[in-house]
Coordinates of C-alpha atoms and ligand atoms in Angstrom, one line a residue:
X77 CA -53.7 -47.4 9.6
X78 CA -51.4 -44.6 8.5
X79 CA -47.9 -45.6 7.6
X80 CA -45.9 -44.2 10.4
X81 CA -42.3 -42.3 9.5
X82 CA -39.8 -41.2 11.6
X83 CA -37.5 -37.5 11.8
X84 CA -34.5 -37.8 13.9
X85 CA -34.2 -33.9 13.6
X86 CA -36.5 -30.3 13.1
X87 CA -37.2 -29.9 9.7
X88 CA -38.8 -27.1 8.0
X89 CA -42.4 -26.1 9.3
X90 CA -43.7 -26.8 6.1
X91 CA -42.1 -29.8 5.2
X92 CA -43.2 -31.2 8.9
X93 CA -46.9 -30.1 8.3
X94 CA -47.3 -31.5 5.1
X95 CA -45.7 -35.1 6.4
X96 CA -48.5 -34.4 9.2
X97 CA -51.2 -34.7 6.8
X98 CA -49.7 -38.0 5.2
X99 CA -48.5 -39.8 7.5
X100 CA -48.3 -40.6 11.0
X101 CA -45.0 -39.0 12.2
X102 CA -42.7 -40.0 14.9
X103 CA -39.4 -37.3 16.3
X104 CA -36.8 -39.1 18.1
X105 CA -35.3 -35.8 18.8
X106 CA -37.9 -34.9 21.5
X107 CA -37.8 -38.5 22.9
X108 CA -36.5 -38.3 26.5
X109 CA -35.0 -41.9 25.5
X110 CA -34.2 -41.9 22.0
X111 CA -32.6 -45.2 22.4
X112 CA -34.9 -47.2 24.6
X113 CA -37.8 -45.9 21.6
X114 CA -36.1 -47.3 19.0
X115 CA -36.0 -50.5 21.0
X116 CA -39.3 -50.3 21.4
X117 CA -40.8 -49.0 17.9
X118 CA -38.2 -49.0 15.7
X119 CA -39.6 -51.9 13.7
X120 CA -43.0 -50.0 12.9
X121 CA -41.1 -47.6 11.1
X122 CA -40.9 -47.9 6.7
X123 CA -39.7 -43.9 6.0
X124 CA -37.0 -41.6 7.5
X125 CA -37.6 -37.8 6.9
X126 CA -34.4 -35.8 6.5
X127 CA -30.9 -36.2 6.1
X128 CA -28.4 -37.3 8.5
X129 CA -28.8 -41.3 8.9
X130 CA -26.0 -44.0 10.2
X131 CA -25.6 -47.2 9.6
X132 CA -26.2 -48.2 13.3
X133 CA -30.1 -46.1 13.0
X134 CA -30.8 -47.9 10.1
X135 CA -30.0 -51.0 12.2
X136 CA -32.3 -50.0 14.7
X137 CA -35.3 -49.9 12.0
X138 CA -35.4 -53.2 10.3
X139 CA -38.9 -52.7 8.2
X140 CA -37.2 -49.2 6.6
X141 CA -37.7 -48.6 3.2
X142 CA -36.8 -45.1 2.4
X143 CA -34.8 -42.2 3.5
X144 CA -36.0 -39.5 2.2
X145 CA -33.3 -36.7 2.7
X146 CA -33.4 -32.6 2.7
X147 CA -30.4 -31.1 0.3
X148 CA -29.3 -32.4 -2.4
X149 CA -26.0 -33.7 -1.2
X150 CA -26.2 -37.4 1.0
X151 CA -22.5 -37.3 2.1
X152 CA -24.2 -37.7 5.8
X153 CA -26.5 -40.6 4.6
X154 CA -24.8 -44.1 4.7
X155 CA -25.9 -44.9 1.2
X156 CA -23.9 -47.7 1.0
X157 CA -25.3 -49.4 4.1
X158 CA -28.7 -48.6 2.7
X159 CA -27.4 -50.1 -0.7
X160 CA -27.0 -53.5 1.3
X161 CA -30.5 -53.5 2.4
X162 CA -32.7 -52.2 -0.3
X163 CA -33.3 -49.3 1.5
X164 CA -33.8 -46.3 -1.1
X165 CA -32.6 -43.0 -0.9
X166 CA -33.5 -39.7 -2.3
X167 CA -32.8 -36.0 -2.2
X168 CA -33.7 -32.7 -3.3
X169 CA -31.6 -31.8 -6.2
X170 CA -31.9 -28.7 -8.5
X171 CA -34.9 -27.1 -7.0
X172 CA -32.4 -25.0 -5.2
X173 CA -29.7 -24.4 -7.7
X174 CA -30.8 -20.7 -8.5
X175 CA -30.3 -19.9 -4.8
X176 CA -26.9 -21.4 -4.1
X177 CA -25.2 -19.6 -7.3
X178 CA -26.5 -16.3 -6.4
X179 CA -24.8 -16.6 -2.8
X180 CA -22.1 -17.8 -4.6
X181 CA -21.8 -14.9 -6.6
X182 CA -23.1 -13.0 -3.4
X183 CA -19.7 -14.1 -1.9
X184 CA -17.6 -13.2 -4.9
X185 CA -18.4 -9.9 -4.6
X186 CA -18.8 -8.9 -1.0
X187 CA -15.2 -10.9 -1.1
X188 CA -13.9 -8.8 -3.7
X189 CA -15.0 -6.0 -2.7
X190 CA -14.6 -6.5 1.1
X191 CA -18.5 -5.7 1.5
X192 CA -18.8 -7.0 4.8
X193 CA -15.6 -5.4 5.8
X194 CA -16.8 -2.0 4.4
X195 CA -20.1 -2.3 6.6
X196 CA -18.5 -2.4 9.8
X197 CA -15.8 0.5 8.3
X198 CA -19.3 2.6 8.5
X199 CA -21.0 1.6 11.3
X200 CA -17.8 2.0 13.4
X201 CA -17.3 5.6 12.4
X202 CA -14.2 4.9 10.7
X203 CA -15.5 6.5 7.5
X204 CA -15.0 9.7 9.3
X205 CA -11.5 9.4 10.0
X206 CA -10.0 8.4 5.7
X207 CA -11.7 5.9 2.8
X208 CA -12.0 2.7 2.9
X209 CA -9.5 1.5 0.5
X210 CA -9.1 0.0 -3.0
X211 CA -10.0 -3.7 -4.1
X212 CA -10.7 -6.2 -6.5
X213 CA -13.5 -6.9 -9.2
X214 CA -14.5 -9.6 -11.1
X215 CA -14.7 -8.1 -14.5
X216 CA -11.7 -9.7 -16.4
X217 CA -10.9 -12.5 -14.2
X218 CA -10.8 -16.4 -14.7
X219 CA -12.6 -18.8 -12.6
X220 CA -12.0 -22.4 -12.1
X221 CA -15.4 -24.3 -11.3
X222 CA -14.5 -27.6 -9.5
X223 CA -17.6 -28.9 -10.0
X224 CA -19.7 -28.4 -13.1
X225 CA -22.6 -29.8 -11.7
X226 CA -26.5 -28.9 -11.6
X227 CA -25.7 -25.9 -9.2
X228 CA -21.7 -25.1 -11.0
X229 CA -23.6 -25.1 -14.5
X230 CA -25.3 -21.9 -12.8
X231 CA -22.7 -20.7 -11.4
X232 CA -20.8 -20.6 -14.4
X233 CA -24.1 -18.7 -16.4
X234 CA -23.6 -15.9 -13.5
X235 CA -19.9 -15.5 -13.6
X236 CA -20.4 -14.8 -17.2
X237 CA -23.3 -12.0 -16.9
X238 CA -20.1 -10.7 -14.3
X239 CA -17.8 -10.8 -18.0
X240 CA -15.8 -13.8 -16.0
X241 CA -13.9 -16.6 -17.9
X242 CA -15.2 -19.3 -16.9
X243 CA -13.1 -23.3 -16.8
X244 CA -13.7 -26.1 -15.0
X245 CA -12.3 -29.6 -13.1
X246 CA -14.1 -32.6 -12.6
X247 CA -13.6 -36.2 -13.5
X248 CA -14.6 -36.2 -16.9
X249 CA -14.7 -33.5 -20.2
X250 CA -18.7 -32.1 -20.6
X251 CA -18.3 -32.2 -24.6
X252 CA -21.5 -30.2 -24.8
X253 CA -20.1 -27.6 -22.2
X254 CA -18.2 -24.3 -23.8
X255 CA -15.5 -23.6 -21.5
X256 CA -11.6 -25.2 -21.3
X257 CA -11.7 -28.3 -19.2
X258 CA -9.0 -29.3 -16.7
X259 CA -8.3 -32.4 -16.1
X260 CA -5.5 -31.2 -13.4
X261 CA -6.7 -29.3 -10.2
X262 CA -3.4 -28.0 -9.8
X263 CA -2.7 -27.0 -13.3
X264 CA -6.3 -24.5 -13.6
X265 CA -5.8 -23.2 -9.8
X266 CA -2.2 -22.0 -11.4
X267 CA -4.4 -20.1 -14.3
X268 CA -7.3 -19.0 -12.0
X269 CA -7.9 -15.9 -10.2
X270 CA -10.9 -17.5 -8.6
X271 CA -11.7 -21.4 -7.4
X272 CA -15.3 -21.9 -6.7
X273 CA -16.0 -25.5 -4.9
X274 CA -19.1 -26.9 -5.5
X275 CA -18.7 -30.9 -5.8
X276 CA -19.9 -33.1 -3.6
X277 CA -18.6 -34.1 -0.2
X278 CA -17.8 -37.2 0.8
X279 CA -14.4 -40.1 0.5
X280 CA -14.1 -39.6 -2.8
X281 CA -13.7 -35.6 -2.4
X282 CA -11.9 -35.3 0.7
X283 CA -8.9 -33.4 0.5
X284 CA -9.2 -32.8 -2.9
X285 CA -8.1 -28.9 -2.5
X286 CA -5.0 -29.6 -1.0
X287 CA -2.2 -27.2 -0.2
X288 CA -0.7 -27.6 -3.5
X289 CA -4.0 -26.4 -5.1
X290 CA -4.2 -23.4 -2.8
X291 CA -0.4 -22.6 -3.4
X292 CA -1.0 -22.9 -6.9
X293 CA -3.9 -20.2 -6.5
X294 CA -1.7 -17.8 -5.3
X295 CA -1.2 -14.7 -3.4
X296 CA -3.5 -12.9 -5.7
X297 CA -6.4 -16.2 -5.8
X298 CA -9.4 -16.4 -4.3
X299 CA -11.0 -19.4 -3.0
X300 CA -15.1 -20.2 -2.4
X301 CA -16.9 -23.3 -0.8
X302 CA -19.9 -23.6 -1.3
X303 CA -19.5 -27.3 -1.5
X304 CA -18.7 -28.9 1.6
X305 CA -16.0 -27.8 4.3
X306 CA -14.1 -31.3 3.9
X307 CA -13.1 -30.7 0.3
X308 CA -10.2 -28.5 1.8
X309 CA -7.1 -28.6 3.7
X310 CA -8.6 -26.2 5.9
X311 CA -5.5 -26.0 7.9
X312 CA -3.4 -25.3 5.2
X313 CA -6.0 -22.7 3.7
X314 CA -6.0 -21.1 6.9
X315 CA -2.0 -21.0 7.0
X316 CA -1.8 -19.5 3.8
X317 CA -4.5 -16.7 4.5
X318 CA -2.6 -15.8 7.3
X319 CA 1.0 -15.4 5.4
X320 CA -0.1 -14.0 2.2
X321 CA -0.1 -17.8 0.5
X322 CA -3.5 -16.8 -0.8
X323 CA -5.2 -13.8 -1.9
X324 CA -8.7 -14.7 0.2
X325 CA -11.2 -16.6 0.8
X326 CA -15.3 -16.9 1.2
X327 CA -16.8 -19.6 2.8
X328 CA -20.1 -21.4 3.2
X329 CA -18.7 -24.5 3.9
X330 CA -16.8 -25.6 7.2
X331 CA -15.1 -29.1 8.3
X332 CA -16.6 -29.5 11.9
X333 CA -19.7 -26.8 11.3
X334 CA -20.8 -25.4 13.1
X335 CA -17.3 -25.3 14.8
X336 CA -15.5 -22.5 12.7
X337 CA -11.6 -22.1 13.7
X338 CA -11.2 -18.8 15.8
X339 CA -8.6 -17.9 13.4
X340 CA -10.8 -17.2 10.8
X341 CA -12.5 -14.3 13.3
X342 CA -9.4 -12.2 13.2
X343 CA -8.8 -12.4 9.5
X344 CA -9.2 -9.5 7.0
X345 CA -9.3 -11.6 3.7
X346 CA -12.0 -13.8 4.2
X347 CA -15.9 -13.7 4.1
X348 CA -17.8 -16.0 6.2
X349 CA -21.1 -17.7 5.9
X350 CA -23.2 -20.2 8.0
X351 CA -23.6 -22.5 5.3
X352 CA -26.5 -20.8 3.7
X353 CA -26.5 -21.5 0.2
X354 CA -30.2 -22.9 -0.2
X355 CA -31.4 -21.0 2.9
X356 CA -34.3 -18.7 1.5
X357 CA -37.8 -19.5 2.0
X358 CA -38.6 -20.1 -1.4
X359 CA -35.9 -22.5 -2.1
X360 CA -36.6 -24.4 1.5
X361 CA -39.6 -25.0 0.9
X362 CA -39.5 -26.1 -2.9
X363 CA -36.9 -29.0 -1.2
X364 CA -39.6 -29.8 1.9
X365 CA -42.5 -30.1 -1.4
X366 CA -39.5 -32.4 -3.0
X367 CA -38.8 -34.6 -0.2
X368 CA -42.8 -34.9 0.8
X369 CA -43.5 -35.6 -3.3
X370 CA -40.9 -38.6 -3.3
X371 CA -41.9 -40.3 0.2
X372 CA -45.6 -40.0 -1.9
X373 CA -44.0 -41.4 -4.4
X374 CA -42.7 -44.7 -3.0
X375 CA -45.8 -45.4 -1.1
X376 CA -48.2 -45.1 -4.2
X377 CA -45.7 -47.3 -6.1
X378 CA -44.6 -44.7 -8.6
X379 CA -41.5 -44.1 -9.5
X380 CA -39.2 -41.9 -7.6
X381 CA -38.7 -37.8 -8.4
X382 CA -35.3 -38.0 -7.2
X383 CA -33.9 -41.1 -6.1
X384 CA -30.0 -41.7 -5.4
X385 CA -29.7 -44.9 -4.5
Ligands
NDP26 P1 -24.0 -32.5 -9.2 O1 -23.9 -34.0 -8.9 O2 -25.0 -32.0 -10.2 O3 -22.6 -32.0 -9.6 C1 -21.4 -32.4 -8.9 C2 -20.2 -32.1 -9.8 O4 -19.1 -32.5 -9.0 C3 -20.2 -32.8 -11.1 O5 -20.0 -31.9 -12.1 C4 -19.1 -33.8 -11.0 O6 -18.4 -33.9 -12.2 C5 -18.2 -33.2 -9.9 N1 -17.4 -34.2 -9.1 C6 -17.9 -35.2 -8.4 N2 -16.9 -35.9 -7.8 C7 -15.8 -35.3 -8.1 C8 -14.4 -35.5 -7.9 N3 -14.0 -36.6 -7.1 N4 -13.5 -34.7 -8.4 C9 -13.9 -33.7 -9.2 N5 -15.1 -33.4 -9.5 C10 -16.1 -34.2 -9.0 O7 -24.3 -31.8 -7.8 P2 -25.0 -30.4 -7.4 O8 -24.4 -29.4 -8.4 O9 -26.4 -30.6 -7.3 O10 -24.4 -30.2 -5.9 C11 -23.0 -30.2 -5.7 C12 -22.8 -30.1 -4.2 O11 -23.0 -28.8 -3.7 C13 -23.6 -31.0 -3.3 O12 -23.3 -32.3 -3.3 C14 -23.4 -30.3 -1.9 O13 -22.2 -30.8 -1.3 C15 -23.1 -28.8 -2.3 N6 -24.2 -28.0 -1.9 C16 -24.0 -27.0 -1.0 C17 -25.0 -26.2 -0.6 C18 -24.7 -25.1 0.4 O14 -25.7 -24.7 1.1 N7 -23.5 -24.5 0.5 C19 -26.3 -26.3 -1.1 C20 -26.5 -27.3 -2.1 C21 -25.4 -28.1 -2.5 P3 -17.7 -35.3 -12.7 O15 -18.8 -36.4 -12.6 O16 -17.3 -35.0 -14.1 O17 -16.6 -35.5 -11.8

Protein backbone atom coordinates (compact mmCIF):
# COMPACT_ATOMS: atom_id res chain seq x y z
CA UNK A 1 0.00 0.00 0.00
CA UNK A 2 1.35 3.43 -0.93
CA UNK A 3 1.78 5.92 1.84
CA UNK A 4 -0.90 8.34 1.12
CA UNK A 5 -0.08 12.40 1.52
CA UNK A 6 -2.12 15.17 1.45
CA UNK A 7 -1.89 19.03 -0.50
CA UNK A 8 -4.29 21.49 0.91
CA UNK A 9 -3.40 23.72 -2.15
CA UNK A 10 -2.09 23.58 -6.28
CA UNK A 11 1.33 23.13 -6.44
CA UNK A 12 3.59 23.20 -9.22
CA UNK A 13 2.77 20.61 -12.21
CA UNK A 14 5.92 19.08 -11.64
CA UNK A 15 6.14 18.97 -8.19
CA UNK A 16 2.43 17.31 -8.14
CA UNK A 17 3.51 14.68 -10.93
CA UNK A 18 6.41 13.57 -9.34
CA UNK A 19 4.44 13.21 -5.74
CA UNK A 20 2.04 11.15 -8.21
CA UNK A 21 4.61 8.68 -8.90
CA UNK A 22 5.45 8.27 -5.08
CA UNK A 23 2.86 8.30 -3.36
CA UNK A 24 -0.72 8.15 -3.18
CA UNK A 25 -1.97 11.82 -3.06
CA UNK A 26 -4.91 13.29 -1.64
CA UNK A 27 -6.19 17.56 -2.48
CA UNK A 28 -8.43 18.85 0.06
CA UNK A 29 -8.71 21.90 -2.10
CA UNK A 30 -11.02 20.10 -4.64
CA UNK A 31 -13.02 18.35 -1.79
CA UNK A 32 -16.60 19.62 -1.99
CA UNK A 33 -16.32 19.01 2.00
CA UNK A 34 -12.96 19.70 3.06
CA UNK A 35 -14.04 19.41 6.62
CA UNK A 36 -16.22 16.43 6.67
CA UNK A 37 -12.85 14.57 4.62
CA UNK A 38 -10.67 15.31 7.15
CA UNK A 39 -13.13 13.71 9.58
CA UNK A 40 -13.24 11.04 7.62
CA UNK A 41 -9.52 10.35 6.46
CA UNK A 42 -7.55 12.60 8.17
CA UNK A 43 -5.89 9.85 10.20
CA UNK A 44 -4.57 7.87 7.02
CA UNK A 45 -2.56 10.72 6.30
CA UNK A 46 1.76 10.73 7.43
CA UNK A 47 2.94 13.74 4.83
CA UNK A 48 1.60 17.25 3.98
CA UNK A 49 2.89 18.73 0.60
CA UNK A 50 3.32 22.55 0.56
CA UNK A 51 3.33 25.34 2.75
CA UNK A 52 0.59 26.88 4.53
CA UNK A 53 -0.39 24.50 7.60
CA UNK A 54 -2.32 25.58 11.08
CA UNK A 55 -2.23 24.24 14.06
CA UNK A 56 -6.02 23.24 13.93
CA UNK A 57 -5.07 20.99 10.25
CA UNK A 58 -2.49 19.37 11.98
CA UNK A 59 -5.06 18.53 14.56
CA UNK A 60 -7.23 17.10 12.14
CA UNK A 61 -4.25 14.53 10.98
CA UNK A 62 -3.09 12.78 14.04
CA UNK A 63 -0.69 10.01 12.27
CA UNK A 64 1.33 13.21 10.40
CA UNK A 65 4.79 13.08 10.30
CA UNK A 66 6.05 15.61 7.96
CA UNK A 67 5.24 18.84 6.26
CA UNK A 68 7.11 19.13 3.67
CA UNK A 69 6.86 22.94 2.53
CA UNK A 70 7.52 24.95 -0.98
CA UNK A 71 9.83 28.27 -0.22
CA UNK A 72 12.23 28.56 1.89
CA UNK A 73 10.54 30.71 4.46
CA UNK A 74 7.78 28.64 7.01
CA UNK A 75 6.44 31.88 8.67
CA UNK A 76 2.87 30.24 7.49
CA UNK A 77 3.79 26.75 8.95
CA UNK A 78 2.95 26.44 12.71
CA UNK A 79 6.35 25.03 13.50
CA UNK A 80 5.93 25.33 16.95
CA UNK A 81 2.72 23.28 17.09
CA UNK A 82 4.52 20.80 14.91
CA UNK A 83 7.54 21.05 17.50
CA UNK A 84 4.97 19.70 20.13
CA UNK A 85 4.17 16.69 18.23
CA UNK A 86 7.24 15.48 16.45
CA UNK A 87 6.02 16.45 13.37
CA UNK A 88 9.07 17.53 11.03
CA UNK A 89 9.25 20.24 8.90
CA UNK A 90 11.27 21.11 5.91
CA UNK A 91 11.67 23.68 3.15
CA UNK A 92 13.40 24.64 0.06
CA UNK A 93 16.20 26.85 0.91
CA UNK A 94 18.95 28.12 -1.45
CA UNK A 95 17.97 26.43 -4.60
CA UNK A 96 16.34 29.64 -5.38
CA UNK A 97 18.68 32.21 -4.12
CA UNK A 98 20.21 33.14 -7.62
CA UNK A 99 16.60 34.08 -8.74
CA UNK A 100 15.45 36.16 -5.90
CA UNK A 101 18.67 38.54 -5.93
CA UNK A 102 18.47 39.12 -9.54
CA UNK A 103 14.73 40.46 -9.07
CA UNK A 104 16.13 42.17 -6.38
CA UNK A 105 18.45 43.90 -8.31
CA UNK A 106 15.75 43.81 -11.18
CA UNK A 107 13.85 46.16 -8.83
CA UNK A 108 16.74 48.40 -7.97
CA UNK A 109 17.03 49.41 -11.14
CA UNK A 110 13.66 49.60 -12.83
CA UNK A 111 13.17 51.67 -9.40
CA UNK A 112 15.99 53.83 -10.02
CA UNK A 113 15.55 54.37 -13.11
CA UNK A 114 11.62 54.49 -13.19
CA UNK A 115 11.68 51.53 -15.87
CA UNK A 116 8.30 50.65 -15.48
CA UNK A 117 7.33 54.20 -15.46
CA UNK A 118 9.29 54.87 -18.66
CA UNK A 119 7.36 51.93 -20.48
CA UNK A 120 4.09 53.27 -20.13
CA UNK A 121 5.81 57.08 -21.01
CA UNK A 122 6.18 55.22 -24.53
CA UNK A 123 3.42 53.26 -25.02
CA UNK A 124 1.16 56.18 -24.12
CA UNK A 125 2.72 58.48 -26.73
CA UNK A 126 4.00 60.80 -24.27
CA UNK A 127 7.46 60.45 -25.75
CA UNK A 128 6.21 62.49 -28.52
CA UNK A 129 5.19 65.42 -26.61
CA UNK A 130 9.13 66.10 -24.18
CA UNK A 131 11.76 63.37 -22.46
CA UNK A 132 11.10 61.47 -19.93
CA UNK A 133 13.10 62.95 -17.24
CA UNK A 134 16.24 62.49 -15.14
CA UNK A 135 16.84 59.75 -12.29
CA UNK A 136 18.84 57.90 -10.07
CA UNK A 137 21.63 55.06 -10.38
CA UNK A 138 23.16 52.80 -8.29
CA UNK A 139 26.72 53.36 -9.03
CA UNK A 140 28.09 55.10 -5.93
CA UNK A 141 25.49 54.40 -3.48
CA UNK A 142 25.36 52.53 -0.06
CA UNK A 143 22.96 49.66 0.70
CA UNK A 144 21.89 48.33 3.94
CA UNK A 145 21.06 44.56 3.65
CA UNK A 146 18.66 43.61 6.64
CA UNK A 147 19.27 40.22 6.20
CA UNK A 148 22.51 38.69 5.29
CA UNK A 149 21.22 35.51 4.80
CA UNK A 150 21.59 32.58 1.99
CA UNK A 151 19.65 34.90 -0.53
CA UNK A 152 21.18 38.73 1.14
CA UNK A 153 24.75 37.06 0.75
CA UNK A 154 23.75 37.18 -3.09
CA UNK A 155 22.37 40.10 -3.04
CA UNK A 156 25.12 41.73 -1.61
CA UNK A 157 27.73 39.86 -4.49
CA UNK A 158 25.24 41.73 -7.23
CA UNK A 159 25.11 45.12 -5.65
CA UNK A 160 28.81 45.01 -5.79
CA UNK A 161 29.21 43.96 -9.71
CA UNK A 162 26.61 47.45 -9.65
CA UNK A 163 30.05 49.30 -7.73
CA UNK A 164 27.36 49.47 -4.54
CA UNK A 165 28.69 49.69 -0.89
CA UNK A 166 27.41 47.18 0.58
CA UNK A 167 26.44 46.93 4.95
CA UNK A 168 24.32 45.05 6.73
CA UNK A 169 21.70 44.43 10.08
CA UNK A 170 20.98 41.38 11.54
CA UNK A 171 21.24 39.94 15.01
CA UNK A 172 24.64 39.01 15.14
CA UNK A 173 28.29 40.32 13.39
CA UNK A 174 29.22 37.52 10.27
CA UNK A 175 33.14 37.77 11.26
CA UNK A 176 33.97 36.11 8.00
CA UNK A 177 31.64 38.69 6.02
CA UNK A 178 33.63 41.92 4.51
CA UNK A 179 31.22 44.65 4.86
CA UNK A 180 30.50 47.17 8.10
CA UNK A 181 27.94 45.54 10.30
CA UNK A 182 25.09 47.38 12.05
CA UNK A 183 23.97 46.42 14.99
CA UNK A 184 21.25 49.50 14.86
CA UNK A 185 18.52 49.43 12.11
CA UNK A 186 18.06 52.94 12.67
CA UNK A 187 21.62 53.97 12.71
CA UNK A 188 22.56 52.16 8.89
CA UNK A 189 19.04 53.36 7.38
CA UNK A 190 20.48 57.01 8.43
CA UNK A 191 23.84 56.05 6.21
CA UNK A 192 21.98 54.20 3.44
CA UNK A 193 20.69 55.23 0.21
CA UNK A 194 19.11 51.89 -0.23
CA UNK A 195 17.44 49.23 2.42
CA UNK A 196 16.95 45.92 0.87
CA UNK A 197 14.62 43.45 3.28
CA UNK A 198 15.32 40.03 2.92
CA UNK A 199 14.91 38.37 6.59
CA UNK A 200 12.46 36.21 7.45
CA UNK A 201 8.85 36.86 8.31
CA UNK A 202 7.30 35.98 11.17
CA UNK A 203 6.92 37.37 15.37
CA UNK A 204 10.15 37.87 15.72
CA UNK A 205 10.40 40.30 12.47
CA UNK A 206 7.26 42.00 12.58
CA UNK A 207 7.47 45.54 12.55
CA UNK A 208 10.95 45.55 12.42
CA UNK A 209 11.12 48.51 9.64
CA UNK A 210 9.23 50.86 11.57
CA UNK A 211 8.58 54.42 10.84
CA UNK A 212 11.70 55.52 12.56
CA UNK A 213 13.68 53.23 10.12
CA UNK A 214 11.92 54.68 7.06
CA UNK A 215 12.33 58.33 8.44
CA UNK A 216 15.77 57.60 8.96
CA UNK A 217 16.06 56.57 5.20
CA UNK A 218 15.11 59.68 4.13
CA UNK A 219 13.71 61.68 1.36
CA UNK A 220 16.41 60.61 -0.94
CA UNK A 221 16.27 56.48 0.39
CA UNK A 222 14.94 53.74 -1.20
CA UNK A 223 13.37 50.92 0.32
CA UNK A 224 12.98 47.03 -1.24
CA UNK A 225 11.09 43.87 0.16
CA UNK A 226 11.72 41.10 -0.96
CA UNK A 227 11.33 39.58 2.42
CA UNK A 228 7.91 39.50 3.56
CA UNK A 229 5.21 42.36 3.53
CA UNK A 230 4.93 42.20 7.56
CA UNK A 231 8.42 43.34 8.13
CA UNK A 232 7.15 46.99 7.49
CA UNK A 233 4.97 49.55 8.82
CA UNK A 234 3.33 49.55 5.65
CA UNK A 235 1.08 52.36 6.75
CA UNK A 236 3.70 54.47 7.67
CA UNK A 237 5.79 53.59 4.39
CA UNK A 238 2.93 54.44 2.46
CA UNK A 239 2.45 57.87 4.39
CA UNK A 240 5.88 58.77 3.78
CA UNK A 241 5.82 57.90 -0.04
CA UNK A 242 3.09 60.10 -0.34
CA UNK A 243 4.70 63.34 1.43
CA UNK A 244 8.20 63.04 0.32
CA UNK A 245 9.21 61.12 3.86
CA UNK A 246 10.99 58.70 1.53
CA UNK A 247 12.70 58.70 -1.70
CA UNK A 248 10.77 55.30 -3.03
CA UNK A 249 10.05 52.16 -2.87
CA UNK A 250 9.97 48.57 -4.78
CA UNK A 251 8.03 45.87 -3.50
CA UNK A 252 7.64 42.12 -3.75
CA UNK A 253 6.37 41.70 -0.56
CA UNK A 254 2.75 42.86 0.78
CA UNK A 255 0.98 42.56 4.39
CA UNK A 256 -2.47 41.04 3.26
CA UNK A 257 -1.20 39.80 -0.44
CA UNK A 258 -2.68 39.57 -2.55
CA UNK A 259 -4.60 42.62 -1.11
CA UNK A 260 -2.25 45.66 -2.19
CA UNK A 261 -3.45 49.15 -0.77
CA UNK A 262 -5.00 51.25 -3.67
CA UNK A 263 -2.77 53.90 -2.74
CA UNK A 264 0.08 52.32 -3.90
CA UNK A 265 -1.74 52.37 -7.73
CA UNK A 266 -1.58 56.14 -7.89
CA UNK A 267 1.99 56.53 -6.76
CA UNK A 268 4.95 57.61 -8.95
CA UNK A 269 7.84 56.39 -6.62
CA UNK A 270 7.27 52.94 -6.26
CA UNK A 271 7.66 49.73 -8.27
CA UNK A 272 5.34 46.92 -7.62
CA UNK A 273 5.66 43.16 -7.84
CA UNK A 274 3.38 40.08 -7.19
CA UNK A 275 5.67 38.59 -4.91
CA UNK A 276 7.79 36.95 -7.52
CA UNK A 277 11.12 36.52 -6.43
CA UNK A 278 11.64 32.65 -6.95
CA UNK A 279 8.92 32.58 -9.79
CA UNK A 280 10.94 31.25 -12.90
CA UNK A 281 10.61 27.83 -14.10
CA UNK A 282 13.96 26.86 -13.37
CA UNK A 283 14.03 27.91 -9.87
CA UNK A 284 10.21 26.46 -9.27
CA UNK A 285 10.92 23.52 -10.14
CA UNK A 286 14.49 22.94 -8.50
CA UNK A 287 12.15 23.69 -5.04
CA UNK A 288 9.24 21.07 -6.34
CA UNK A 289 12.63 18.40 -6.94
CA UNK A 290 13.63 19.74 -3.20
CA UNK A 291 10.41 19.27 -1.43
CA UNK A 292 9.78 15.67 -3.45
CA UNK A 293 13.68 14.65 -2.43
CA UNK A 294 13.04 15.43 1.38
CA UNK A 295 9.40 13.66 1.72
CA UNK A 296 11.84 10.69 -0.07
CA UNK A 297 13.93 11.33 2.37
CA UNK A 298 11.96 10.75 5.56
CA UNK A 299 10.17 7.74 4.22
CA UNK A 300 13.53 5.76 3.34
CA UNK A 301 14.81 6.79 6.80
CA UNK A 302 17.56 8.98 5.58
CA UNK A 303 18.29 11.98 6.90
CA UNK A 304 16.58 15.12 5.79
CA UNK A 305 17.98 17.59 2.75
CA UNK A 306 16.47 20.39 4.42
CA UNK A 307 14.78 20.07 7.59
CA UNK A 308 13.70 23.09 9.87
CA UNK A 309 12.30 21.76 12.59
P1 LIG B 1 18.39 32.93 5.86
O1 LIG B 1 17.87 32.26 7.07
O2 LIG B 1 19.55 32.34 5.16
O3 LIG B 1 18.74 34.44 6.20
C1 LIG B 1 17.93 35.24 7.00
C2 LIG B 1 18.74 36.40 7.54
O4 LIG B 1 17.86 37.21 8.31
C3 LIG B 1 19.91 35.99 8.40
O5 LIG B 1 21.05 36.66 7.95
C4 LIG B 1 19.53 36.48 9.80
O6 LIG B 1 20.68 36.98 10.43
C5 LIG B 1 18.52 37.59 9.52
N1 LIG B 1 17.52 37.72 10.59
C6 LIG B 1 16.70 36.77 11.08
N2 LIG B 1 15.92 37.27 12.05
C7 LIG B 1 16.27 38.57 12.18
C8 LIG B 1 15.83 39.62 13.03
N3 LIG B 1 14.88 39.43 13.95
N4 LIG B 1 16.39 40.83 12.89
C9 LIG B 1 17.36 41.05 11.96
N5 LIG B 1 17.81 40.09 11.13
C10 LIG B 1 17.28 38.86 11.25
O7 LIG B 1 17.13 33.05 4.90
P2 LIG B 1 17.10 33.18 3.31
O8 LIG B 1 18.12 34.17 2.88
O9 LIG B 1 17.11 31.85 2.69
O10 LIG B 1 15.61 33.80 3.12
C11 LIG B 1 15.24 34.98 3.78
C12 LIG B 1 13.78 35.27 3.59
O11 LIG B 1 13.54 35.79 2.30
C13 LIG B 1 12.80 34.11 3.69
O12 LIG B 1 12.55 33.71 5.01
C14 LIG B 1 11.59 34.68 3.02
O13 LIG B 1 10.78 35.38 3.95
C15 LIG B 1 12.17 35.66 2.01
N6 LIG B 1 12.00 35.17 0.63
C16 LIG B 1 11.22 35.89 -0.24
C17 LIG B 1 11.04 35.44 -1.52
C18 LIG B 1 10.21 36.22 -2.50
O14 LIG B 1 9.67 35.63 -3.42
N7 LIG B 1 10.11 37.52 -2.37
C19 LIG B 1 11.62 34.19 -2.00
C20 LIG B 1 12.46 33.55 -1.03
C21 LIG B 1 12.62 34.04 0.25
P3 LIG B 1 20.90 36.86 12.02
O15 LIG B 1 20.69 35.42 12.37
O16 LIG B 1 22.27 37.38 12.26
O17 LIG B 1 19.86 37.76 12.61
Amino acid sequence: MTIEILQTGKLLASCEAALAERYTVHKLHEQPDPHAWLQQNGARIRAHAGSGVSADLMASLPNLEIIAGFGVGYDNIDTKAAKARNIRVTNTPNVLNDAVAELTIGLMIALARRIPQGDQFVRQGKWLQGNFGLFNELTGKTVGIVGLGRIGKEIATRAQAMKMRVVYHGRKRQPAEPHVFYEDLVEMARDSDWLVLIVPGGKGTDGLVSRQVLEALGPQGMLVNVGRGTLVDEAAMLDLLRHGGLGGAALDVFENEPNVPEAFFKLDNVVLSPHQGSATGQTRDAMGRLLVANLDAHFAGEPLLSAVV
